[in-house]
């Protein structure tokens, strides 16, 4: 009799909102009006990462908070289209959160505005719902992000004491919210600026070298993490080793804003399938490479396209 592989179930709690990204077609000049185009779709750190994880073979349930407006309906429709179970709370009198980024003509973020007060006010109360505990009992992992305020992260990670917790730092301003729960995390995905902000809150200094960031994060209580830095090598580390994964040179950069989410989603899916951290992060780097080549929040790919991209990513190397 043929055996069937169990599909890992990820319970995700975090951002799912409207993403607006304006791309300049001329050189950026501070204080000036720049010609360009504006694009709008559904995004959010946790939601983006979960969609990538589902594309890599996981099953997903998402609990977020949104308003009872047209934007909220669009978020719900996108969840349904992606095959993700919706456990979110809806506030009829509130507006759905949004994120607006301005990109220069090379695709790099010049400035961004996060209108997300609903997350700060609603998430802490949502952590008391019995639905949280019920979903955690059925989940192989919890995926969350720093869109949740400190109190909500504390309650959520405490409730998930028997479940692996993966987190996304989101931004330097929000990454500091994770300082109090670092020892509870199975793995944290961040970029170097987010790591620096987090260490400053934790009373640690990252130093000048990437490996110094790893040592400082370990001292702050993080046992496993992934640090990205644009086109430079991604560092993955656990309590005893550090690995470097070099991303392939992009042929075309359409939008870099979703790359970190794709990295997290594909890496988590691979880890839940039993893959070792460095190889899982190699899969994450392949997903990030696909993400920067498209303007949508999440790259669309099949197994063949993903495996083809994965061949471009060199094998991880251990850092002495």
Coordinates of C-alpha atoms in Angstrom, one line a residue:
X1 CA 0.0 0.0 0.0
X2 CA 1.3 3.4 -1.0
X3 CA 2.1 5.7 2.0
X4 CA 0.7 9.2 2.2
X5 CA 2.8 12.0 3.5
X6 CA 1.2 14.2 6.2
X7 CA 0.7 17.8 5.1
X8 CA 2.1 20.1 7.8
X9 CA -0.5 22.6 9.2
X10 CA 0.6 26.1 10.0
X11 CA -1.6 28.3 12.2
X12 CA -0.7 31.9 11.4
X13 CA -1.5 35.0 13.5
X14 CA -0.5 38.4 12.1
X15 CA -0.9 40.9 9.3
X16 CA -3.3 40.5 6.4
X17 CA -4.1 43.9 4.8
X18 CA -4.0 46.0 1.7
X19 CA -0.6 46.7 0.2
X20 CA -0.1 49.7 -2.0
X21 CA 3.2 50.1 -3.8
X22 CA 4.1 53.1 -5.9
X23 CA 7.0 52.6 -8.4
X24 CA 8.8 55.7 -9.6
X25 CA 9.7 55.8 -13.3
X26 CA 12.2 58.7 -12.9
X27 CA 15.0 59.4 -10.5
X28 CA 14.0 60.0 -6.9
X29 CA 14.4 63.6 -5.7
X30 CA 13.4 64.4 -2.1
X31 CA 10.5 66.8 -1.7
X32 CA 9.6 66.6 -5.4
X33 CA 6.7 65.0 -7.3
X34 CA 8.0 62.0 -9.2
X35 CA 6.1 60.3 -12.1
X36 CA 5.3 56.6 -11.6
X37 CA 2.6 54.0 -11.2
X38 CA 0.6 52.8 -8.2
X39 CA -0.3 49.1 -7.6
X40 CA -2.6 47.7 -4.9
X41 CA -3.1 44.1 -3.8
X42 CA -3.5 42.1 -0.6
X43 CA -0.4 41.5 1.6
X44 CA 0.9 41.5 5.1
X45 CA 4.0 39.8 6.4
X46 CA 2.4 36.7 7.9
X47 CA -0.2 36.4 5.1
X48 CA 2.5 36.6 2.4
X49 CA 4.7 34.1 4.1
X50 CA 1.8 31.7 4.7
X51 CA 0.8 31.9 1.0
X52 CA 4.4 30.9 0.0
X53 CA 4.4 28.1 2.6
X54 CA 1.1 26.8 1.1
X55 CA 2.6 26.9 -2.4
X56 CA 5.4 24.7 -1.0
X57 CA 3.1 22.1 0.3
X58 CA 1.8 23.2 3.7
X59 CA -1.8 23.8 4.9
X60 CA -2.7 27.1 6.4
X61 CA -5.1 28.8 8.8
X62 CA -4.8 32.6 9.4
X63 CA -6.1 34.6 12.2
X64 CA -5.9 38.4 11.6
X65 CA -8.1 41.4 12.3
X66 CA -9.7 43.6 9.7
X67 CA -12.5 46.2 9.1
X68 CA -15.9 45.7 7.7
X69 CA -15.1 47.6 4.5
X70 CA -14.4 46.8 0.9
X71 CA -10.7 46.3 1.7
X72 CA -11.6 43.7 4.3
X73 CA -13.8 41.9 1.9
X74 CA -10.9 41.8 -0.6
X75 CA -8.7 40.3 2.1
X76 CA -11.3 37.6 2.8
X77 CA -11.7 36.8 -0.9
X78 CA -7.9 36.4 -1.3
X79 CA -7.7 34.0 1.6
X80 CA -10.4 31.9 0.1
X81 CA -8.8 31.9 -3.3
X82 CA -5.5 30.8 -1.8
X83 CA -7.2 27.9 0.1
X84 CA -6.3 29.3 3.5
X85 CA -8.8 28.9 6.3
X86 CA -10.0 32.2 7.8
X87 CA -10.2 32.5 11.6
X88 CA -10.0 36.3 11.6
X89 CA -12.0 38.9 13.6
X90 CA -14.0 41.5 11.8
X91 CA -14.7 45.0 13.2
X92 CA -17.6 46.5 11.2
X93 CA -16.9 50.1 12.4
X94 CA -13.2 50.1 11.6
X95 CA -11.0 50.4 8.5
X96 CA -8.9 47.5 7.4
X97 CA -5.1 48.2 7.9
X98 CA -3.0 49.2 5.0
X99 CA 0.7 49.5 4.0
X100 CA 1.8 52.0 1.4
X101 CA 5.4 51.9 0.0
X102 CA 7.2 54.2 -2.4
X103 CA 9.8 52.4 -4.5
X104 CA 12.5 54.1 -6.6
X105 CA 12.9 53.0 -10.2
X106 CA 15.3 50.2 -9.2
X107 CA 12.6 48.7 -6.9
X108 CA 14.1 49.7 -3.6
X109 CA 11.9 51.2 -0.9
X110 CA 12.3 55.0 -0.4
X111 CA 9.7 55.4 2.3
X112 CA 6.7 53.5 3.6
X113 CA 3.6 54.3 5.7
X114 CA 1.9 51.6 7.8
X115 CA -1.7 52.5 8.8
X116 CA -2.2 49.7 11.3
X117 CA -3.8 51.0 14.5
X118 CA -6.4 48.2 14.4
X119 CA -3.6 45.7 15.0
X120 CA -2.4 47.5 18.1
X121 CA -5.9 47.8 19.6
X122 CA -7.5 44.5 18.6
X123 CA -4.8 41.9 18.7
X124 CA -4.2 41.8 22.5
X125 CA -7.9 41.0 23.2
X126 CA -8.0 38.4 20.4
X127 CA -5.2 36.4 22.2
X128 CA -7.8 35.6 24.9
X129 CA -10.1 33.8 22.4
X130 CA -10.6 30.0 22.9
X131 CA -10.1 29.8 19.1
X132 CA -6.4 30.4 19.6
X133 CA -5.9 27.5 21.9
X134 CA -8.1 25.2 19.7
X135 CA -6.1 26.1 16.6
X136 CA -2.8 25.6 18.3
X137 CA -3.8 22.0 19.3
X138 CA -4.3 21.2 15.6
X139 CA -1.2 23.0 14.3
X140 CA 2.3 21.7 13.6
X141 CA 3.7 25.3 13.9
X142 CA 2.7 28.8 14.7
X143 CA 3.7 31.6 12.3
X144 CA 3.4 35.2 13.5
X145 CA 4.9 38.7 13.0
X146 CA 5.7 41.9 14.8
X147 CA 2.5 43.5 13.6
X148 CA 1.3 42.3 16.9
X149 CA 2.0 44.5 19.9
X150 CA 4.2 43.3 22.8
X151 CA 1.3 42.2 25.0
X152 CA -0.3 40.1 22.2
X153 CA 3.1 38.5 21.3
X154 CA 3.6 37.5 25.0
X155 CA 0.2 36.0 25.3
X156 CA 0.4 34.2 22.0
X157 CA 3.8 32.7 22.5
X158 CA 2.8 31.6 26.0
X159 CA -0.3 29.8 24.7
X160 CA 2.0 28.1 22.1
X161 CA 4.4 26.7 24.7
X162 CA 4.1 23.2 23.1
X163 CA 4.2 24.4 19.5
X164 CA 7.2 25.6 17.4
X165 CA 6.9 29.4 16.9
X166 CA 8.3 31.1 13.8
X167 CA 8.3 34.9 13.6
X168 CA 8.9 37.7 11.1
X169 CA 10.4 40.9 12.3
X170 CA 8.5 43.1 9.7
X171 CA 10.4 46.4 10.2
X172 CA 13.1 48.0 12.4
X173 CA 10.3 50.0 14.2
X174 CA 8.3 46.8 15.0
X175 CA 11.1 44.3 15.4
X176 CA 11.7 45.6 18.9
X177 CA 8.4 44.1 20.0
X178 CA 10.0 40.7 19.8
X179 CA 12.7 41.4 22.4
X180 CA 10.7 39.9 25.3
X181 CA 9.8 36.7 23.5
X182 CA 13.1 35.7 21.8
X183 CA 13.7 32.6 24.0
X184 CA 10.3 31.3 23.0
X185 CA 10.9 31.5 19.2
X186 CA 12.0 28.4 17.2
X187 CA 13.3 30.8 14.5
X188 CA 13.2 34.5 13.7
X189 CA 13.4 35.9 10.2
X190 CA 14.8 39.4 10.0
X191 CA 17.0 41.7 7.9
X192 CA 20.1 43.3 9.3
X193 CA 18.5 46.7 10.1
X194 CA 15.7 44.8 12.0
X195 CA 18.3 42.8 13.9
X196 CA 20.2 46.0 14.9
X197 CA 17.0 47.6 16.2
X198 CA 16.0 44.4 18.1
X199 CA 19.5 44.2 19.7
X200 CA 19.4 47.8 20.8
X201 CA 16.1 47.1 22.6
X202 CA 17.6 44.0 24.2
X203 CA 20.7 46.0 25.4
X204 CA 23.1 44.2 23.0
X205 CA 25.4 45.6 20.3
X206 CA 25.5 43.9 16.9
X207 CA 29.0 45.0 15.9
X208 CA 30.2 45.5 12.4
X209 CA 30.4 41.9 11.2
X210 CA 27.3 39.8 10.5
X211 CA 28.6 37.0 12.7
X212 CA 28.8 39.5 15.6
X213 CA 25.0 40.0 15.2
X214 CA 24.6 36.2 15.6
X215 CA 26.6 36.2 18.8
X216 CA 24.6 39.1 20.2
X217 CA 21.2 37.5 19.2
X218 CA 22.2 34.3 21.0
X219 CA 23.1 36.3 24.1
X220 CA 19.7 38.0 23.9
X221 CA 18.0 34.5 24.0
X222 CA 17.4 33.7 20.3
X223 CA 18.4 30.1 19.6
X224 CA 17.8 30.0 15.9
X225 CA 17.5 32.8 13.3
X226 CA 17.9 34.0 9.7
X227 CA 19.4 37.4 8.8
X228 CA 19.1 38.7 5.3
X229 CA 20.7 41.8 3.8
X230 CA 19.5 42.6 0.3
X231 CA 21.6 41.0 -2.4
X232 CA 24.3 39.9 0.1
X233 CA 24.5 36.5 1.7
X234 CA 21.8 35.3 4.0
X235 CA 23.0 34.0 7.4
X236 CA 21.3 31.1 9.1
X237 CA 22.3 30.1 12.7
X238 CA 21.4 27.8 15.5
X239 CA 22.9 27.6 19.0
X240 CA 26.2 26.2 17.8
X241 CA 26.7 26.9 14.0
X242 CA 26.3 29.6 11.4
X243 CA 25.8 29.1 7.7
X244 CA 25.9 31.4 4.7
X245 CA 23.6 31.1 1.7
X246 CA 24.5 33.3 -1.3
X247 CA 21.5 34.4 -3.3
X248 CA 21.8 34.3 -7.1
X249 CA 22.2 37.5 -9.0
X250 CA 18.7 38.8 -10.0
X251 CA 18.1 39.3 -13.7
X252 CA 15.4 41.8 -13.0
X253 CA 14.2 43.5 -9.8
X254 CA 10.5 44.4 -9.9
X255 CA 9.8 44.8 -6.2
X256 CA 11.9 43.8 -3.1
X257 CA 9.2 44.3 -0.5
X258 CA 7.9 40.7 -0.4
X259 CA 11.3 39.0 -0.6
X260 CA 11.7 38.6 3.2
X261 CA 8.2 37.1 3.5
X262 CA 8.8 34.6 0.8
X263 CA 12.1 33.6 2.4
X264 CA 10.3 33.0 5.7
X265 CA 7.4 31.1 4.2
X266 CA 9.4 28.7 2.1
X267 CA 12.0 28.1 4.9
X268 CA 9.2 27.3 7.4
X269 CA 7.5 24.8 5.0
X270 CA 10.9 23.1 4.4
X271 CA 11.6 22.9 8.2
X272 CA 8.2 21.3 8.9
X273 CA 9.0 18.7 6.3
X274 CA 12.1 17.7 8.3
X275 CA 14.7 19.6 6.3
X276 CA 17.8 20.9 8.2
X277 CA 18.0 24.6 8.8
X278 CA 20.7 25.5 6.2
X279 CA 18.9 23.6 3.4
X280 CA 15.6 25.0 4.4
X281 CA 17.0 28.5 4.2
X282 CA 18.4 27.6 0.7
X283 CA 14.8 26.9 -0.3
X284 CA 13.8 30.2 1.2
X285 CA 16.4 32.1 -0.8
X286 CA 15.0 30.5 -3.9
X287 CA 11.5 31.8 -3.1
X288 CA 12.9 35.3 -2.3
X289 CA 14.6 35.3 -5.7
X290 CA 11.3 34.5 -7.4
X291 CA 9.6 37.3 -5.3
X292 CA 11.9 40.1 -6.3
X293 CA 11.2 39.4 -10.0
X294 CA 7.5 40.1 -9.8
X295 CA 5.3 43.1 -8.7
X296 CA 2.8 41.0 -6.8
X297 CA 3.0 40.6 -3.1
X298 CA 3.6 36.8 -3.4
X299 CA 5.3 35.1 -6.4
X300 CA 3.2 32.6 -8.3
X301 CA 5.2 29.4 -9.1
X302 CA 4.7 25.7 -9.5
X303 CA 7.1 22.9 -8.4
X304 CA 8.9 22.9 -11.7
X305 CA 9.6 26.6 -11.6
X306 CA 10.7 26.5 -8.0
X307 CA 13.1 23.6 -8.5
X308 CA 14.6 25.4 -11.5
X309 CA 15.2 28.5 -9.4
X310 CA 16.6 26.3 -6.6
X311 CA 19.4 25.1 -8.9
X312 CA 20.7 28.7 -9.1
X313 CA 21.2 28.9 -5.3
X314 CA 24.6 27.5 -4.2
X315 CA 24.8 25.0 -1.4
X316 CA 25.0 26.6 2.1
X317 CA 28.5 26.9 3.5
X318 CA 29.4 26.8 7.2
X319 CA 31.0 30.0 8.7
X320 CA 34.0 29.4 10.9

